[in-house]
Amino acid sequence: MMKRIAISLVCPLIGALLMTSCLDGDDTVLSSDVALLSFEIKDLKTKRTILKDDGTDSTYTTIVSGATVEFVIDQTARLVYNTDSLDYGTDVTGVLVDVMASGGVYYLKPDGEAGGVSDSIDFTHPVTFRVTSYDKQFERDYVVSINVHQVDPKKTIWKQVDGANFPILNNQKAFVKDDSLYVIGTGVDGVFLTASAALDDCRDWTTATCIGVEGEGISVLLMDEVFYLKTDAGLYRSKDAISWVTVDEAAEIEDLPGEGMDNGVAWFRHPLKTNEHIIRDIFVSTSEATDTCAQVWTKLSSDKQWVEVVPKGSNIYGCPNLENLTVIHYADKMYAFGGKSMGDRKEPLEALSACYESRDNGRTWKVNQEAFCLPKEFVGREEAFSAATDGEYVWVMWSKSDAEKEYGEVWCGRWNGIK
């Protein structure tokens, strides 16, 4: 059965094909006997790879119904193609087709010889189909393409930024603001420092002392383009992460949930998809070392109070309570990762051996296997690190000091499925 889209494109051209045309300077007489009317394919196979619980890959094959693949026939440009690319891993090296034409039709092999349309055809590259009139006087060529995604949308591609001069910082917290990366932490002498770099060149980092900050311990949040830093000496605010002023926590951030910034890990604020006028706030904080789950709080702009998403004691899929817990909002989901597990959670036992994903605003967290993932090079690393995202890329900064040398690293990752 011919595709409706093919019919709609062909019918207005029947009259035009009866007339004499001059195309590309070559006088060619086209008739209604020379046209490709429909193009369909038979079922195809797609290889898919998943990560098993033991960390190894498993590959299986699924069938793609050819009847669901719509092809456009552009009679003017003489092109045939599918607008929705097939999944990565789809085999198009031996495709069976069903073609209808007003005239004889065959395809041209790489050597220029004619091939029958009942052949198994390799569509790794575009293939030319030729329609000829039955009296052999007229012919018309069509270039047919079967588009397939060339990258695996389930993979995250990571690379280390060569030559990055990232400094040695402990207690790191990273943020993206005004097209720059900011990492706030403490230097080897305990002084609060801010390292920053432009997103388009994360090799060149500048380091400045956080002016006016005193005390020990560190908790940092970015809220409404303003940095807040909490130490045991008080709460500080800054717009450039360098010059800080003391503020009253109760007056400045009067509605923080739970214990406030003392254990704050991340703060996200975004409009609801169903109503852009209502803003959802999500606040994540760590728990006691004996707890299995961290705490996740949420509040709508239409509400007066924060609500703990699910009490940590009754949520077996709660946000994991990890050493140096890091949480980012990426591709409309939340991801949590960090060092060793705390409490009685059994996995992951090793630092950065899993990335937990939440698709329901922090209510449930499960080990992610098919979207954004951390590279294997991170597993087991226990030195200071921080992470932030600009919406398309995820940046991870490392600081390591050992008996031989001190050095910093910057890594950049991008999930292929990001829109």
Coordinates of C-alpha atoms in Angstrom, one line a residue:
M1 CA 0.0 0.0 0.0
M2 CA 1.4 3.4 -1.0
K3 CA 2.2 5.9 1.8
R4 CA -0.2 8.8 2.0
I5 CA 2.7 11.2 2.0
A6 CA 4.0 9.8 -1.3
I7 CA 0.6 10.2 -2.9
S8 CA 0.1 13.8 -1.7
L9 CA 3.4 14.7 -3.3
V10 CA 2.9 12.9 -6.5
C11 CA -0.6 13.9 -7.5
P12 CA 0.1 17.6 -8.0
L13 CA 3.0 16.7 -10.2
I14 CA 1.2 14.4 -12.7
G15 CA 0.1 17.4 -14.8
A16 CA 3.5 18.9 -14.6
L17 CA 5.2 15.7 -15.8
L18 CA 3.1 15.8 -19.0
M19 CA 4.9 19.0 -20.1
T20 CA 8.3 19.6 -21.5
S21 CA 10.8 20.9 -19.0
C22 CA 14.4 22.1 -19.1
L23 CA 16.3 20.9 -16.0
D24 CA 19.9 22.0 -15.3
G25 CA 20.4 23.0 -18.9
D26 CA 19.6 19.5 -20.2
D27 CA 16.6 19.4 -22.4
T28 CA 14.7 16.3 -21.1
V29 CA 11.1 15.4 -21.9
L30 CA 9.3 14.0 -18.9
S31 CA 6.1 12.2 -19.1
S32 CA 3.6 10.7 -16.7
D33 CA 5.2 7.3 -17.3
V34 CA 8.4 8.4 -15.5
A35 CA 7.9 8.9 -11.7
L36 CA 8.6 7.1 -8.5
L37 CA 5.2 6.8 -6.8
S38 CA 6.0 5.1 -3.4
F39 CA 8.9 3.8 -1.4
E40 CA 8.6 1.4 1.5
I41 CA 11.0 -0.9 3.4
K42 CA 10.7 -4.3 5.0
D43 CA 11.5 -4.9 8.7
L44 CA 15.0 -4.1 10.0
K45 CA 17.1 -5.2 12.9
T46 CA 18.5 -2.9 15.6
K47 CA 21.3 -3.9 18.0
R48 CA 21.0 -2.5 21.5
T49 CA 23.5 -2.5 24.3
I50 CA 22.6 -2.3 28.0
L51 CA 24.8 -2.2 31.2
K52 CA 24.2 -5.2 33.4
D53 CA 24.3 -5.1 37.2
D54 CA 27.8 -6.6 37.2
G55 CA 29.1 -3.7 35.1
T56 CA 29.4 -5.6 31.8
D57 CA 27.6 -4.9 28.6
S58 CA 24.9 -7.0 27.1
T59 CA 23.8 -6.8 23.5
Y60 CA 20.4 -7.8 22.1
T61 CA 18.5 -7.4 18.9
T62 CA 15.1 -5.8 18.3
I63 CA 12.9 -5.6 15.2
V64 CA 12.0 -2.3 13.6
S65 CA 8.7 -2.5 11.6
G66 CA 9.3 -1.2 8.1
A67 CA 5.6 -0.2 7.9
T68 CA 6.2 2.4 10.6
V69 CA 8.9 4.2 8.7
E70 CA 7.5 7.1 6.6
F71 CA 9.4 8.2 3.5
V72 CA 9.1 11.6 1.8
I73 CA 9.3 11.6 -2.0
D74 CA 10.5 15.1 -3.2
Q75 CA 9.6 15.0 -6.9
T76 CA 11.3 18.4 -7.6
A77 CA 14.7 17.6 -6.0
R78 CA 14.3 13.9 -6.8
L79 CA 15.1 12.8 -3.3
V80 CA 13.6 10.1 -1.1
Y81 CA 14.3 10.0 2.6
N82 CA 12.9 9.3 6.1
T83 CA 12.6 12.5 8.2
D84 CA 12.7 10.6 11.5
S85 CA 16.1 8.9 11.7
L86 CA 16.1 5.3 12.8
D87 CA 17.7 4.3 16.1
Y88 CA 21.4 4.0 16.5
G89 CA 22.5 0.5 15.7
T90 CA 19.9 -0.2 13.0
D91 CA 21.3 -2.4 10.3
V92 CA 20.8 -1.0 6.8
T93 CA 23.4 -3.0 5.0
G94 CA 20.8 -5.4 3.5
V95 CA 17.4 -3.8 3.1
L96 CA 14.4 -5.2 1.2
V97 CA 12.3 -2.5 -0.4
D98 CA 8.9 -2.2 -2.0
V99 CA 8.8 0.3 -4.8
M100 CA 6.0 1.5 -7.1
A101 CA 6.7 3.6 -10.2
S102 CA 5.0 4.7 -13.4
G103 CA 7.5 2.9 -15.5
G104 CA 10.3 0.4 -15.1
V105 CA 12.6 0.9 -12.1
Y106 CA 16.0 -0.4 -11.0
Y107 CA 18.8 0.8 -8.7
L108 CA 22.4 1.6 -9.6
K109 CA 25.1 -0.5 -7.9
P110 CA 28.4 1.1 -6.9
D111 CA 30.0 -0.2 -10.1
G112 CA 27.2 1.5 -12.2
E113 CA 25.5 -1.8 -13.1
A114 CA 21.7 -2.1 -12.8
G115 CA 20.3 -4.0 -9.8
G116 CA 16.8 -5.4 -9.3
V117 CA 14.6 -3.7 -6.7
S118 CA 13.9 -7.2 -5.2
D119 CA 17.6 -7.4 -4.2
S120 CA 18.9 -6.9 -0.7
I121 CA 20.3 -3.4 -1.0
D122 CA 23.0 -1.7 1.1
F123 CA 21.8 1.7 2.2
T124 CA 25.0 2.6 4.2
H125 CA 25.3 5.4 1.7
P126 CA 22.5 6.9 -0.5
V127 CA 21.4 4.8 -3.4
T128 CA 20.3 6.0 -6.9
F129 CA 17.0 4.5 -8.3
R130 CA 16.2 5.1 -11.9
V131 CA 12.7 5.1 -13.4
T132 CA 12.5 4.6 -17.2
S133 CA 9.5 4.9 -19.4
Y134 CA 8.3 1.7 -21.0
D135 CA 9.3 2.9 -24.5
K136 CA 12.8 3.6 -23.1
Q137 CA 12.7 7.2 -24.2
F138 CA 12.6 8.9 -20.8
E139 CA 14.3 8.4 -17.5
R140 CA 14.3 10.0 -14.1
D141 CA 16.8 9.4 -11.2
Y142 CA 16.0 9.5 -7.5
V143 CA 18.6 9.5 -4.7
V144 CA 17.2 7.4 -1.8
S145 CA 18.6 7.7 1.8
I146 CA 17.7 5.7 4.9
N147 CA 18.7 8.0 7.8
V148 CA 20.1 6.4 10.9
H149 CA 21.3 8.1 14.1
Q150 CA 25.1 8.0 14.0
V151 CA 25.7 8.3 17.8
D152 CA 24.4 6.2 20.6
P153 CA 21.8 8.5 22.5
K154 CA 22.3 6.4 25.6
K155 CA 26.0 7.2 25.9
T156 CA 27.8 10.1 27.7
I157 CA 31.0 11.2 26.0
W158 CA 33.7 12.3 28.4
K159 CA 37.1 13.9 27.8
Q160 CA 39.7 15.5 30.0
V161 CA 40.5 19.1 29.3
D162 CA 44.2 19.2 28.4
G163 CA 46.4 21.8 30.1
A164 CA 43.9 23.0 32.6
N165 CA 45.6 24.8 35.5
F166 CA 42.9 24.1 38.1
P167 CA 44.1 24.8 41.6
I168 CA 44.2 22.5 44.7
L169 CA 41.0 23.1 46.6
N170 CA 39.2 21.1 49.3
N171 CA 35.5 21.2 50.2
Q172 CA 34.7 22.1 46.6
K173 CA 31.3 23.4 45.3
A174 CA 30.9 24.3 41.6
F175 CA 28.5 26.6 39.9
V176 CA 27.8 28.0 36.4
K177 CA 27.0 31.7 36.3
D178 CA 27.3 34.3 33.5
D179 CA 29.0 31.9 31.1
S180 CA 31.7 31.1 33.6
L181 CA 32.5 28.2 35.9
Y182 CA 33.0 29.0 39.6
V183 CA 34.5 26.6 42.1
I184 CA 34.5 27.7 45.8
G185 CA 36.6 25.8 48.4
T186 CA 39.5 26.0 50.8
G187 CA 43.1 26.1 49.9
V188 CA 45.8 23.9 51.5
D189 CA 46.2 26.6 54.2
G190 CA 42.4 26.6 54.9
V191 CA 41.8 30.0 53.3
F192 CA 38.5 30.3 51.3
L193 CA 39.3 30.6 47.6
T194 CA 37.3 31.0 44.4
A195 CA 38.6 29.6 41.1
S196 CA 36.9 30.7 37.9
A197 CA 37.2 30.1 34.2
A198 CA 35.2 31.0 31.1
L199 CA 33.1 28.1 29.8
D200 CA 34.6 28.5 26.3
D201 CA 38.1 28.0 27.7
C202 CA 38.3 25.8 30.9
R203 CA 42.0 25.6 30.7
D204 CA 42.8 29.0 32.1
W205 CA 41.7 29.3 35.7
T206 CA 42.1 32.3 37.9
T207 CA 42.1 32.1 41.7
A208 CA 41.2 34.7 44.2
T209 CA 40.8 34.9 48.0
C210 CA 37.2 35.1 49.2
I211 CA 37.4 38.6 50.8
G212 CA 35.7 39.0 54.2
V213 CA 35.0 35.3 54.9
E214 CA 36.1 33.7 58.2
G215 CA 35.4 30.5 60.1
E216 CA 35.6 26.8 59.3
G217 CA 33.5 24.4 57.4
I218 CA 31.8 25.3 54.1
S219 CA 28.4 25.2 52.6
V220 CA 27.7 27.1 49.4
L221 CA 24.6 27.7 47.3
L222 CA 23.7 29.8 44.3
M223 CA 20.2 31.2 44.4
D224 CA 18.8 33.8 42.0
E225 CA 22.3 34.6 40.7
V226 CA 23.6 35.3 44.2
F227 CA 26.2 33.2 46.0
Y228 CA 25.7 32.3 49.7
L229 CA 28.5 30.8 51.8
K230 CA 28.0 29.4 55.3
T231 CA 30.7 28.8 57.8
D232 CA 30.6 28.4 61.6
A233 CA 31.2 32.2 61.8
G234 CA 28.1 33.1 59.9
L235 CA 26.4 33.5 56.5
Y236 CA 28.0 35.5 53.7
R237 CA 26.6 36.8 50.4
S238 CA 28.4 37.7 47.1
K239 CA 27.6 38.4 43.4
D240 CA 31.1 37.7 42.1
A241 CA 32.2 35.0 44.6
I242 CA 35.2 37.1 45.6
S243 CA 33.9 40.0 47.7
W244 CA 31.6 38.8 50.5
V245 CA 29.4 40.6 53.0
T246 CA 27.9 39.2 56.2
V247 CA 24.2 38.8 56.2
D248 CA 21.5 37.6 58.7
E249 CA 20.5 34.1 57.7
A250 CA 17.1 34.4 59.2
A251 CA 16.3 37.6 57.3
E252 CA 18.2 36.8 54.1
I253 CA 16.9 33.2 53.5
E254 CA 14.0 33.1 55.9
D255 CA 12.3 30.0 54.4
L256 CA 15.1 27.5 54.1
P257 CA 13.9 24.0 55.1
G258 CA 15.2 21.7 57.7
E259 CA 18.6 22.8 59.1
G260 CA 19.0 25.4 56.4
M261 CA 22.4 25.9 54.8
D262 CA 24.3 24.0 57.4
N263 CA 24.1 20.8 55.3
G264 CA 22.9 22.3 52.0
V265 CA 24.1 20.5 48.9
A266 CA 22.1 21.9 46.0
W267 CA 19.2 24.3 45.2
F268 CA 17.2 24.1 42.0
R269 CA 14.5 26.5 40.9
H270 CA 12.4 26.1 37.7
P271 CA 8.9 26.7 36.4
L272 CA 6.4 23.9 36.2
K273 CA 5.9 22.4 32.7
T274 CA 2.1 22.6 33.2
N275 CA 2.1 26.2 34.4
E276 CA 5.1 28.5 33.9
H277 CA 3.8 31.0 36.4
I278 CA 4.3 28.5 39.3
I279 CA 7.9 28.0 40.4
R280 CA 9.2 24.8 42.0
D281 CA 12.1 24.9 44.4
I282 CA 14.0 21.8 45.3
F283 CA 16.6 21.8 48.1
V284 CA 18.9 18.9 48.9
S285 CA 20.9 18.5 52.1
T286 CA 23.0 15.8 53.6
S287 CA 22.0 13.8 56.6
E288 CA 23.8 12.2 59.6
A289 CA 26.6 9.7 58.7
T290 CA 24.4 6.9 60.0
D291 CA 21.5 7.7 57.6
T292 CA 20.9 5.8 54.4
C293 CA 19.3 8.7 52.5
A294 CA 20.0 12.4 52.2
Q295 CA 17.1 14.9 52.6
V296 CA 15.1 16.4 49.7
W297 CA 12.7 19.2 50.2
T298 CA 10.4 20.9 47.8
K299 CA 8.1 24.0 47.7
L300 CA 5.9 25.6 45.0
S301 CA 5.7 29.3 44.8
S302 CA 2.0 29.0 45.5
D303 CA 2.8 27.2 48.8
K304 CA 3.9 28.7 52.1
Q305 CA 5.9 25.8 53.6
W306 CA 8.6 23.4 52.4
V307 CA 7.7 19.7 52.4
E308 CA 10.1 16.8 52.7
V309 CA 9.6 14.8 49.5
V310 CA 9.5 11.5 51.3
P311 CA 10.6 11.0 54.8
K312 CA 14.1 9.4 54.6
G313 CA 13.3 6.6 57.0
S314 CA 10.5 5.2 54.8
N315 CA 12.0 5.7 51.3
I316 CA 14.1 2.7 50.0
Y317 CA 14.7 4.7 46.8
G318 CA 15.6 7.9 48.5
C319 CA 18.5 10.2 47.5
P320 CA 21.7 8.3 48.5
N321 CA 23.6 9.8 51.5
L322 CA 27.1 9.8 50.1
E323 CA 30.4 11.4 51.1
N324 CA 30.8 14.6 49.2
L325 CA 27.3 14.3 47.8
T326 CA 26.9 16.2 44.5
V327 CA 23.6 16.8 42.8
I328 CA 23.0 18.4 39.4
H329 CA 19.9 19.2 37.3
Y330 CA 20.6 18.0 33.8
A331 CA 18.3 17.1 30.8
D332 CA 15.2 17.7 32.9
K333 CA 16.3 15.2 35.5
M334 CA 18.3 15.2 38.7
Y335 CA 21.5 13.2 39.2
A336 CA 23.3 12.4 42.4
F337 CA 26.8 11.0 42.8
G338 CA 29.7 11.1 45.2
G339 CA 32.0 9.2 47.4
K340 CA 31.4 6.1 49.6
S341 CA 27.9 5.3 50.8
M342 CA 27.0 6.3 54.3
G343 CA 24.5 4.5 56.6
D344 CA 23.5 1.0 55.7
R345 CA 23.0 1.5 52.0
K346 CA 24.6 -1.4 50.2
E347 CA 25.4 0.2 46.9
P348 CA 27.5 1.7 45.7
L349 CA 30.2 0.6 48.1
E350 CA 32.9 2.3 46.1
A351 CA 33.3 6.0 45.5
L352 CA 31.7 7.2 42.2
S353 CA 30.7 3.7 41.2
A354 CA 27.1 4.7 40.4
C355 CA 25.1 7.7 39.3
Y356 CA 21.6 8.0 40.7
E357 CA 18.8 9.5 38.6
S358 CA 15.5 11.0 39.7
R359 CA 12.8 11.8 37.2
D360 CA 10.1 12.8 39.7
N361 CA 11.7 15.9 41.4
G362 CA 13.7 14.0 43.9
R363 CA 11.0 11.5 45.1
T364 CA 12.8 8.4 43.9
W365 CA 16.4 7.7 42.9
K366 CA 17.6 4.7 41.0
V367 CA 21.0 3.8 39.5
N368 CA 21.0 5.1 36.0
Q369 CA 22.2 2.9 33.2
E370 CA 20.8 4.4 29.9
A371 CA 21.2 8.2 30.1
F372 CA 23.8 10.5 31.7
C373 CA 26.6 8.3 33.3
L374 CA 30.0 8.9 34.8
P375 CA 33.1 7.6 33.1
K376 CA 34.9 4.5 34.4
E377 CA 37.9 6.7 35.1
F378 CA 36.1 8.2 38.1
V379 CA 35.4 5.0 39.9
G380 CA 37.3 4.7 43.2
R381 CA 38.7 8.2 43.2
E382 CA 38.4 9.8 46.7
E383 CA 40.1 13.2 46.2
A384 CA 38.2 16.4 46.3
F385 CA 35.9 17.1 43.4
S386 CA 32.9 19.2 42.3
A387 CA 30.5 19.2 39.4
A388 CA 28.3 21.7 37.6
T389 CA 26.4 21.9 34.3
D390 CA 25.7 24.7 31.8
G391 CA 22.7 22.8 30.5
E392 CA 24.5 21.0 27.7
Y393 CA 27.8 20.0 29.2
V394 CA 28.7 18.6 32.7
W395 CA 32.0 19.8 34.2
V396 CA 33.8 17.9 36.9
M397 CA 36.8 19.5 38.6
W398 CA 39.4 17.4 40.6
S399 CA 42.1 18.4 43.0
K400 CA 44.7 15.9 44.2
S401 CA 47.7 16.3 46.4
D402 CA 50.1 13.4 47.1
A403 CA 53.7 12.8 48.0
E404 CA 54.9 13.3 44.5
K405 CA 52.9 16.2 43.1
E406 CA 49.8 18.4 43.4
Y407 CA 47.6 18.9 40.4
G408 CA 44.1 19.7 39.3
E409 CA 42.0 18.1 36.6
V410 CA 39.0 19.3 34.6
W411 CA 36.7 16.9 32.7
C412 CA 33.9 17.7 30.4
G413 CA 31.0 15.3 29.6
R414 CA 28.0 15.4 27.3
W415 CA 25.1 13.0 27.1
N416 CA 24.3 12.3 23.4
G417 CA 20.6 12.3 24.1
I418 CA 20.6 15.9 25.3
K419 CA 18.1 18.1 23.3

